[in-house]
């Protein structure tokens, strides 16, 4: 910190940890003080299926200074039919705005102090937008099972060897199969699709006005060919998807885009603030636990429970018991794959049990006391 100590005529003498120095220009003084005193924050959004969280982290200390999530109870999931699960992408955006407003107020942060934005998100969802970048329908999210027959048919007709050696998975119930369902069952809507994206891609698009995605994101949707190191043309051709539906690909860690003027005005952020990171929730959880290299494993529980390990070579489970996707630090020069075992409904079931069966027991009750 810089401290004024005395005056000598028109000159000002200041002391810092390096000793005394003289400043004759008040504008220069203001600049120096701003450099030493201004906070620098990193803003993170987490687009979950239960809520959207926003957090501010001090870029210099690494301390989380404020965090909030909306809604305060589980977000609604629309289930028009058994096995369906949809959410309105606008709801994610609205909850992101509410969360951001709260943390900026709590931290007393200004738009100028937010230096970069990162996004994590619920994986495997499908958002379809038109040429105006407006969502055409509710997002089909990760726990929707309507597309299972479309993935199974592709796996059987293309063959296990083709799918596993190139995709490292069966097309299963992932994003590509969900899009195949839309193509067959909602052809008029399908014809209006300009780009497809994952939930995190959608929030990045709303922030920037630019549609793009990552290799990690494409791999979780079954759109990435690991053997050819490119978009999975053979699966796109099988389903009859035009390659133009895939958004531009950007690195996971990079200046992917910048906050546009419209979003800046809506959110109270600074136009031009860079969006520098995007990752699915499970790769992101592993990143947050510093699980980045072969042999390292993370175990987490949220709406679902996941065990996530890292591979250093392109490999797959021949029996498709686990799923394999590109990790956040995967590149064409350095293979880093996340092997994922998912159990649906762990944290959300725990919350349901607590709310409906044991509401009188707080989460903070010591474990030993609960066992007596």
GROMACS .gro file of C-alpha atoms in nm:
model
  372
    1UNK     CA    1   0.000   0.000   0.000
    2UNK     CA    2   0.118   0.353  -0.077
    3UNK     CA    3   0.095   0.610   0.204
    4UNK     CA    4   0.136   0.989   0.186
    5UNK     CA    5   0.387   1.105   0.448
    6UNK     CA    6   0.460   1.480   0.399
    7UNK     CA    7   0.450   1.776   0.163
    8UNK     CA    8   0.752   1.958   0.017
    9UNK     CA    9   0.625   2.260  -0.171
   10UNK     CA   10   0.424   2.132  -0.466
   11UNK     CA   11   0.581   1.789  -0.442
   12UNK     CA   12   0.430   1.498  -0.251
   13UNK     CA   13   0.647   1.241  -0.081
   14UNK     CA   14   0.507   0.888  -0.048
   15UNK     CA   15   0.630   0.580   0.128
   16UNK     CA   16   0.584   0.222   0.024
   17UNK     CA   17   0.757  -0.099   0.122
   18UNK     CA   18   1.055  -0.006  -0.097
   19UNK     CA   19   1.111   0.329   0.073
   20UNK     CA   20   1.033   0.692  -0.011
   21UNK     CA   21   0.964   0.830  -0.357
   22UNK     CA   22   0.842   1.164  -0.486
   23UNK     CA   23   0.540   1.220  -0.711
   24UNK     CA   24   0.490   1.560  -0.868
   25UNK     CA   25   0.193   1.473  -1.091
   26UNK     CA   26  -0.143   1.415  -0.924
   27UNK     CA   27  -0.273   1.219  -1.228
   28UNK     CA   28   0.027   0.989  -1.203
   29UNK     CA   29  -0.047   0.950  -0.832
   30UNK     CA   30  -0.403   0.843  -0.910
   31UNK     CA   31  -0.278   0.586  -1.159
   32UNK     CA   32  -0.028   0.445  -0.911
   33UNK     CA   33  -0.287   0.420  -0.636
   34UNK     CA   34  -0.530   0.246  -0.874
   35UNK     CA   35  -0.263  -0.007  -0.967
   36UNK     CA   36  -0.183  -0.093  -0.606
   37UNK     CA   37  -0.528  -0.067  -0.454
   38UNK     CA   38  -0.779  -0.196  -0.715
   39UNK     CA   39  -0.929  -0.540  -0.669
   40UNK     CA   40  -0.913  -0.790  -0.951
   41UNK     CA   41  -1.186  -1.050  -0.963
   42UNK     CA   42  -1.255  -1.363  -1.164
   43UNK     CA   43  -1.624  -1.437  -1.222
   44UNK     CA   44  -1.752  -1.792  -1.247
   45UNK     CA   45  -2.093  -1.923  -1.350
   46UNK     CA   46  -2.206  -2.281  -1.285
   47UNK     CA   47  -2.513  -2.377  -1.489
   48UNK     CA   48  -2.660  -2.668  -1.297
   49UNK     CA   49  -2.989  -2.847  -1.335
   50UNK     CA   50  -3.086  -2.753  -0.978
   51UNK     CA   51  -2.967  -2.390  -0.985
   52UNK     CA   52  -2.729  -2.144  -1.147
   53UNK     CA   53  -2.445  -2.032  -0.922
   54UNK     CA   54  -2.220  -1.729  -0.956
   55UNK     CA   55  -1.897  -1.673  -0.762
   56UNK     CA   56  -1.638  -1.398  -0.741
   57UNK     CA   57  -1.279  -1.497  -0.668
   58UNK     CA   58  -1.004  -1.252  -0.584
   59UNK     CA   59  -0.753  -1.306  -0.863
   60UNK     CA   60  -0.455  -1.222  -0.643
   61UNK     CA   61  -0.539  -1.412  -0.323
   62UNK     CA   62  -0.748  -1.694  -0.473
   63UNK     CA   63  -1.014  -1.632  -0.206
   64UNK     CA   64  -1.381  -1.662  -0.295
   65UNK     CA   65  -1.528  -1.332  -0.178
   66UNK     CA   66  -1.894  -1.390  -0.268
   67UNK     CA   67  -2.115  -1.667  -0.400
   68UNK     CA   68  -2.487  -1.703  -0.464
   69UNK     CA   69  -2.728  -1.932  -0.646
   70UNK     CA   70  -3.080  -1.907  -0.784
   71UNK     CA   71  -3.337  -2.037  -0.747
   72UNK     CA   72  -3.293  -2.103  -0.377
   73UNK     CA   73  -3.489  -2.428  -0.416
   74UNK     CA   74  -3.443  -2.678  -0.699
   75UNK     CA   75  -3.509  -2.532  -1.042
   76UNK     CA   76  -3.808  -2.684  -1.221
   77UNK     CA   77  -3.751  -2.966  -1.466
   78UNK     CA   78  -4.034  -3.012  -1.717
   79UNK     CA   79  -4.136  -3.374  -1.773
   80UNK     CA   80  -4.415  -3.366  -2.033
   81UNK     CA   81  -4.386  -3.744  -2.069
   82UNK     CA   82  -4.227  -4.018  -1.864
   83UNK     CA   83  -3.852  -4.015  -1.915
   84UNK     CA   84  -3.843  -3.659  -2.048
   85UNK     CA   85  -3.653  -3.377  -1.880
   86UNK     CA   86  -3.642  -3.022  -2.018
   87UNK     CA   87  -3.547  -2.677  -1.894
   88UNK     CA   88  -3.597  -2.333  -2.044
   89UNK     CA   89  -3.255  -2.184  -2.135
   90UNK     CA   90  -3.396  -1.838  -2.055
   91UNK     CA   91  -3.440  -1.958  -1.697
   92UNK     CA   92  -3.065  -2.027  -1.677
   93UNK     CA   93  -2.992  -1.677  -1.802
   94UNK     CA   94  -3.238  -1.515  -1.560
   95UNK     CA   95  -3.092  -1.707  -1.266
   96UNK     CA   96  -2.739  -1.616  -1.375
   97UNK     CA   97  -2.837  -1.248  -1.368
   98UNK     CA   98  -2.989  -1.278  -1.019
   99UNK     CA   99  -2.685  -1.460  -0.884
  100UNK     CA  100  -2.446  -1.209  -1.040
  101UNK     CA  101  -2.636  -0.912  -0.903
  102UNK     CA  102  -2.620  -1.054  -0.552
  103UNK     CA  103  -2.248  -1.130  -0.547
  104UNK     CA  104  -2.150  -0.799  -0.702
  105UNK     CA  105  -2.349  -0.623  -0.432
  106UNK     CA  106  -2.211  -0.838  -0.149
  107UNK     CA  107  -1.852  -0.789  -0.264
  108UNK     CA  108  -1.897  -0.421  -0.345
  109UNK     CA  109  -1.735  -0.501  -0.679
  110UNK     CA  110  -1.744  -0.282  -0.986
  111UNK     CA  111  -1.765  -0.393  -1.347
  112UNK     CA  112  -1.408  -0.274  -1.412
  113UNK     CA  113  -1.279  -0.509  -1.143
  114UNK     CA  114  -1.408  -0.825  -1.317
  115UNK     CA  115  -1.115  -0.931  -1.533
  116UNK     CA  116  -1.230  -1.265  -1.677
  117UNK     CA  117  -1.524  -1.506  -1.682
  118UNK     CA  118  -1.534  -1.886  -1.663
  119UNK     CA  119  -1.831  -2.118  -1.710
  120UNK     CA  120  -1.907  -2.471  -1.591
  121UNK     CA  121  -2.230  -2.644  -1.684
  122UNK     CA  122  -2.451  -2.952  -1.675
  123UNK     CA  123  -2.327  -3.187  -1.945
  124UNK     CA  124  -2.493  -3.356  -2.244
  125UNK     CA  125  -2.785  -3.115  -2.286
  126UNK     CA  126  -2.914  -2.993  -2.621
  127UNK     CA  127  -2.994  -2.628  -2.693
  128UNK     CA  128  -3.112  -2.539  -3.044
  129UNK     CA  129  -3.097  -2.177  -3.160
  130UNK     CA  130  -3.206  -2.001  -3.478
  131UNK     CA  131  -3.017  -1.745  -3.687
  132UNK     CA  132  -3.109  -1.474  -3.436
  133UNK     CA  133  -2.949  -1.690  -3.163
  134UNK     CA  134  -3.288  -1.743  -2.997
  135UNK     CA  135  -3.370  -2.078  -2.840
  136UNK     CA  136  -3.619  -2.268  -3.054
  137UNK     CA  137  -3.743  -2.503  -2.782
  138UNK     CA  138  -3.672  -2.598  -2.421
  139UNK     CA  139  -3.334  -2.762  -2.372
  140UNK     CA  140  -3.335  -3.141  -2.356
  141UNK     CA  141  -3.112  -3.194  -2.054
  142UNK     CA  142  -2.876  -3.470  -1.945
  143UNK     CA  143  -3.128  -3.685  -1.752
  144UNK     CA  144  -3.382  -3.700  -2.039
  145UNK     CA  145  -3.395  -4.058  -2.173
  146UNK     CA  146  -3.612  -4.024  -2.484
  147UNK     CA  147  -3.314  -4.056  -2.720
  148UNK     CA  148  -3.190  -4.394  -2.594
  149UNK     CA  149  -3.337  -4.588  -2.893
  150UNK     CA  150  -3.167  -4.347  -3.138
  151UNK     CA  151  -2.828  -4.401  -2.980
  152UNK     CA  152  -2.871  -4.776  -2.957
  153UNK     CA  153  -2.975  -4.799  -3.322
  154UNK     CA  154  -2.670  -4.601  -3.433
  155UNK     CA  155  -2.441  -4.820  -3.221
  156UNK     CA  156  -2.584  -5.139  -3.369
  157UNK     CA  157  -2.590  -5.020  -3.732
  158UNK     CA  158  -2.251  -4.844  -3.732
  159UNK     CA  159  -2.097  -5.120  -3.526
  160UNK     CA  160  -1.932  -5.132  -3.185
  161UNK     CA  161  -1.579  -5.112  -3.326
  162UNK     CA  162  -1.652  -4.800  -3.533
  163UNK     CA  163  -1.822  -4.618  -3.245
  164UNK     CA  164  -1.581  -4.718  -2.969
  165UNK     CA  165  -1.258  -4.661  -3.160
  166UNK     CA  166  -1.369  -4.319  -3.283
  167UNK     CA  167  -1.613  -4.186  -3.020
  168UNK     CA  168  -1.482  -4.394  -2.726
  169UNK     CA  169  -1.849  -4.450  -2.633
  170UNK     CA  170  -2.179  -4.567  -2.768
  171UNK     CA  171  -2.383  -4.273  -2.903
  172UNK     CA  172  -2.617  -4.372  -2.621
  173UNK     CA  173  -2.841  -4.100  -2.484
  174UNK     CA  174  -2.601  -3.814  -2.547
  175UNK     CA  175  -2.650  -3.486  -2.731
  176UNK     CA  176  -2.622  -3.627  -3.085
  177UNK     CA  177  -2.896  -3.883  -3.017
  178UNK     CA  178  -3.114  -3.608  -2.866
  179UNK     CA  179  -3.073  -3.407  -3.185
  180UNK     CA  180  -3.170  -3.714  -3.389
  181UNK     CA  181  -3.494  -3.729  -3.187
  182UNK     CA  182  -3.565  -3.363  -3.268
  183UNK     CA  183  -3.492  -3.421  -3.637
  184UNK     CA  184  -3.740  -3.709  -3.659
  185UNK     CA  185  -4.013  -3.582  -3.428
  186UNK     CA  186  -3.998  -3.204  -3.479
  187UNK     CA  187  -3.890  -3.165  -3.845
  188UNK     CA  188  -4.025  -2.811  -3.888
  189UNK     CA  189  -3.837  -2.692  -3.582
  190UNK     CA  190  -3.526  -2.885  -3.688
  191UNK     CA  191  -3.523  -2.703  -4.023
  192UNK     CA  192  -3.491  -2.370  -3.837
  193UNK     CA  193  -3.186  -2.471  -3.632
  194UNK     CA  194  -2.882  -2.253  -3.698
  195UNK     CA  195  -2.650  -2.391  -3.429
  196UNK     CA  196  -2.668  -2.656  -3.161
  197UNK     CA  197  -2.496  -2.607  -2.829
  198UNK     CA  198  -2.452  -2.731  -2.477
  199UNK     CA  199  -2.586  -2.537  -2.175
  200UNK     CA  200  -2.247  -2.372  -2.114
  201UNK     CA  201  -2.220  -2.275  -2.480
  202UNK     CA  202  -2.561  -2.109  -2.452
  203UNK     CA  203  -2.462  -1.893  -2.153
  204UNK     CA  204  -2.136  -1.798  -2.326
  205UNK     CA  205  -2.339  -1.703  -2.633
  206UNK     CA  206  -2.575  -1.487  -2.428
  207UNK     CA  207  -2.276  -1.313  -2.273
  208UNK     CA  208  -2.094  -1.252  -2.601
  209UNK     CA  209  -2.341  -1.275  -2.887
  210UNK     CA  210  -2.108  -1.537  -3.041
  211UNK     CA  211  -2.181  -1.909  -3.079
  212UNK     CA  212  -1.883  -2.136  -3.018
  213UNK     CA  213  -1.794  -2.459  -2.841
  214UNK     CA  214  -1.498  -2.673  -2.731
  215UNK     CA  215  -1.353  -3.014  -2.812
  216UNK     CA  216  -1.436  -3.125  -2.459
  217UNK     CA  217  -1.795  -3.020  -2.514
  218UNK     CA  218  -1.821  -3.187  -2.852
  219UNK     CA  219  -1.680  -3.510  -2.710
  220UNK     CA  220  -1.945  -3.527  -2.438
  221UNK     CA  221  -2.213  -3.485  -2.706
  222UNK     CA  222  -2.063  -3.764  -2.924
  223UNK     CA  223  -1.965  -3.516  -3.193
  224UNK     CA  224  -1.586  -3.563  -3.165
  225UNK     CA  225  -1.381  -3.826  -3.349
  226UNK     CA  226  -1.074  -3.903  -3.136
  227UNK     CA  227  -0.916  -4.124  -3.400
  228UNK     CA  228  -0.933  -3.855  -3.671
  229UNK     CA  229  -0.904  -3.560  -3.429
  230UNK     CA  230  -1.199  -3.375  -3.583
  231UNK     CA  231  -1.578  -3.353  -3.575
  232UNK     CA  232  -1.728  -3.703  -3.608
  233UNK     CA  233  -1.831  -3.680  -3.973
  234UNK     CA  234  -1.938  -4.044  -3.990
  235UNK     CA  235  -2.196  -3.996  -3.712
  236UNK     CA  236  -2.312  -3.664  -3.856
  237UNK     CA  237  -2.364  -3.837  -4.191
  238UNK     CA  238  -2.543  -4.133  -4.031
  239UNK     CA  239  -2.795  -3.907  -3.860
  240UNK     CA  240  -2.823  -3.671  -4.157
  241UNK     CA  241  -2.690  -3.367  -3.972
  242UNK     CA  242  -2.538  -3.080  -4.167
  243UNK     CA  243  -2.188  -2.987  -4.049
  244UNK     CA  244  -2.292  -2.621  -4.030
  245UNK     CA  245  -2.489  -2.700  -3.713
  246UNK     CA  246  -2.162  -2.727  -3.520
  247UNK     CA  247  -2.044  -2.396  -3.377
  248UNK     CA  248  -1.686  -2.274  -3.418
  249UNK     CA  249  -1.441  -2.459  -3.194
  250UNK     CA  250  -1.230  -2.268  -2.941
  251UNK     CA  251  -0.973  -2.396  -2.688
  252UNK     CA  252  -1.102  -2.469  -2.337
  253UNK     CA  253  -0.850  -2.224  -2.188
  254UNK     CA  254  -0.837  -1.918  -2.414
  255UNK     CA  255  -1.004  -1.588  -2.487
  256UNK     CA  256  -1.307  -1.763  -2.632
  257UNK     CA  257  -1.511  -1.444  -2.674
  258UNK     CA  258  -1.585  -1.116  -2.498
  259UNK     CA  259  -1.887  -0.972  -2.322
  260UNK     CA  260  -2.088  -0.779  -2.580
  261UNK     CA  261  -2.241  -0.435  -2.525
  262UNK     CA  262  -2.596  -0.571  -2.498
  263UNK     CA  263  -2.507  -0.826  -2.229
  264UNK     CA  264  -2.288  -0.573  -2.046
  265UNK     CA  265  -2.583  -0.335  -2.018
  266UNK     CA  266  -2.816  -0.614  -1.905
  267UNK     CA  267  -2.579  -0.759  -1.645
  268UNK     CA  268  -2.387  -0.456  -1.526
  269UNK     CA  269  -2.058  -0.594  -1.654
  270UNK     CA  270  -1.797  -0.423  -1.869
  271UNK     CA  271  -1.813  -0.475  -2.243
  272UNK     CA  272  -1.501  -0.653  -2.364
  273UNK     CA  273  -1.453  -0.860  -2.048
  274UNK     CA  274  -1.302  -1.187  -2.176
  275UNK     CA  275  -1.465  -1.528  -2.141
  276UNK     CA  276  -1.162  -1.748  -2.089
  277UNK     CA  277  -1.277  -2.091  -1.975
  278UNK     CA  278  -1.561  -2.338  -2.030
  279UNK     CA  279  -1.598  -2.693  -1.904
  280UNK     CA  280  -1.867  -2.950  -1.825
  281UNK     CA  281  -1.945  -2.992  -1.458
  282UNK     CA  282  -1.761  -3.320  -1.410
  283UNK     CA  283  -1.437  -3.224  -1.588
  284UNK     CA  284  -1.463  -2.893  -1.404
  285UNK     CA  285  -1.502  -3.068  -1.068
  286UNK     CA  286  -1.191  -3.270  -1.145
  287UNK     CA  287  -1.006  -2.951  -1.241
  288UNK     CA  288  -1.108  -2.786  -0.913
  289UNK     CA  289  -0.961  -3.085  -0.726
  290UNK     CA  290  -0.639  -3.062  -0.933
  291UNK     CA  291  -0.715  -3.394  -1.103
  292UNK     CA  292  -0.544  -3.339  -1.437
  293UNK     CA  293  -0.295  -3.618  -1.499
  294UNK     CA  294  -0.310  -3.993  -1.570
  295UNK     CA  295  -0.397  -4.202  -1.266
  296UNK     CA  296  -0.558  -3.919  -1.070
  297UNK     CA  297  -0.921  -3.966  -0.957
  298UNK     CA  298  -1.198  -3.739  -0.827
  299UNK     CA  299  -1.524  -3.840  -0.657
  300UNK     CA  300  -1.804  -3.585  -0.630
  301UNK     CA  301  -2.176  -3.576  -0.549
  302UNK     CA  302  -2.422  -3.319  -0.675
  303UNK     CA  303  -2.751  -3.387  -0.851
  304UNK     CA  304  -2.568  -3.703  -0.963
  305UNK     CA  305  -2.273  -3.887  -0.810
  306UNK     CA  306  -1.959  -3.931  -1.018
  307UNK     CA  307  -1.622  -4.104  -1.002
  308UNK     CA  308  -1.389  -3.941  -1.255
  309UNK     CA  309  -1.041  -4.062  -1.348
  310UNK     CA  310  -0.786  -3.933  -1.600
  311UNK     CA  311  -0.629  -4.137  -1.882
  312UNK     CA  312  -0.315  -4.039  -2.072
  313UNK     CA  313  -0.389  -4.241  -2.385
  314UNK     CA  314  -0.689  -4.276  -2.617
  315UNK     CA  315  -0.873  -4.581  -2.485
  316UNK     CA  316  -1.224  -4.703  -2.415
  317UNK     CA  317  -1.425  -4.962  -2.226
  318UNK     CA  318  -1.518  -5.236  -2.477
  319UNK     CA  319  -1.830  -5.312  -2.270
  320UNK     CA  320  -1.935  -4.945  -2.246
  321UNK     CA  321  -1.970  -4.963  -1.868
  322UNK     CA  322  -1.808  -4.622  -1.826
  323UNK     CA  323  -1.792  -4.315  -2.049
  324UNK     CA  324  -1.481  -4.141  -2.179
  325UNK     CA  325  -1.462  -3.776  -2.282
  326UNK     CA  326  -1.194  -3.516  -2.349
  327UNK     CA  327  -1.073  -3.364  -2.021
  328UNK     CA  328  -1.033  -2.987  -1.989
  329UNK     CA  329  -0.658  -3.010  -2.060
  330UNK     CA  330  -0.685  -3.250  -2.354
  331UNK     CA  331  -0.509  -3.136  -2.672
  332UNK     CA  332  -0.405  -3.298  -2.997
  333UNK     CA  333  -0.047  -3.302  -2.862
  334UNK     CA  334  -0.131  -3.428  -2.511
  335UNK     CA  335  -0.404  -3.683  -2.453
  336UNK     CA  336  -0.599  -3.625  -2.133
  337UNK     CA  337  -0.926  -3.813  -2.120
  338UNK     CA  338  -1.178  -3.825  -1.839
  339UNK     CA  339  -1.326  -4.168  -1.760
  340UNK     CA  340  -1.659  -4.117  -1.589
  341UNK     CA  341  -1.889  -4.344  -1.389
  342UNK     CA  342  -2.216  -4.169  -1.310
  343UNK     CA  343  -2.493  -4.264  -1.067
  344UNK     CA  344  -2.805  -4.056  -1.133
  345UNK     CA  345  -2.978  -3.893  -0.839
  346UNK     CA  346  -2.744  -3.883  -0.539
  347UNK     CA  347  -2.741  -3.528  -0.408
  348UNK     CA  348  -3.094  -3.460  -0.531
  349UNK     CA  349  -3.221  -3.776  -0.360
  350UNK     CA  350  -3.044  -3.675  -0.041
  351UNK     CA  351  -3.213  -3.333  -0.061
  352UNK     CA  352  -3.554  -3.496  -0.121
  353UNK     CA  353  -3.506  -3.730   0.176
  354UNK     CA  354  -3.403  -3.443   0.399
  355UNK     CA  355  -3.694  -3.225   0.289
  356UNK     CA  356  -3.966  -3.491   0.309
  357UNK     CA  357  -3.853  -3.740   0.573
  358UNK     CA  358  -3.602  -3.579   0.809
  359UNK     CA  359  -3.659  -3.200   0.790
  360UNK     CA  360  -3.585  -3.168   1.162
  361UNK     CA  361  -3.226  -3.288   1.116
  362UNK     CA  362  -2.984  -3.020   1.002
  363UNK     CA  363  -2.698  -3.092   0.767
  364UNK     CA  364  -2.457  -2.957   1.027
  365UNK     CA  365  -2.544  -3.225   1.287
  366UNK     CA  366  -2.224  -3.414   1.375
  367UNK     CA  367  -2.205  -3.755   1.213
  368UNK     CA  368  -2.138  -3.936   1.542
  369UNK     CA  369  -2.445  -3.782   1.698
  370UNK     CA  370  -2.655  -3.905   1.405
  371UNK     CA  371  -2.522  -4.260   1.447
  372UNK     CA  372  -2.619  -4.291   1.815
   0.00000   0.00000   0.00000
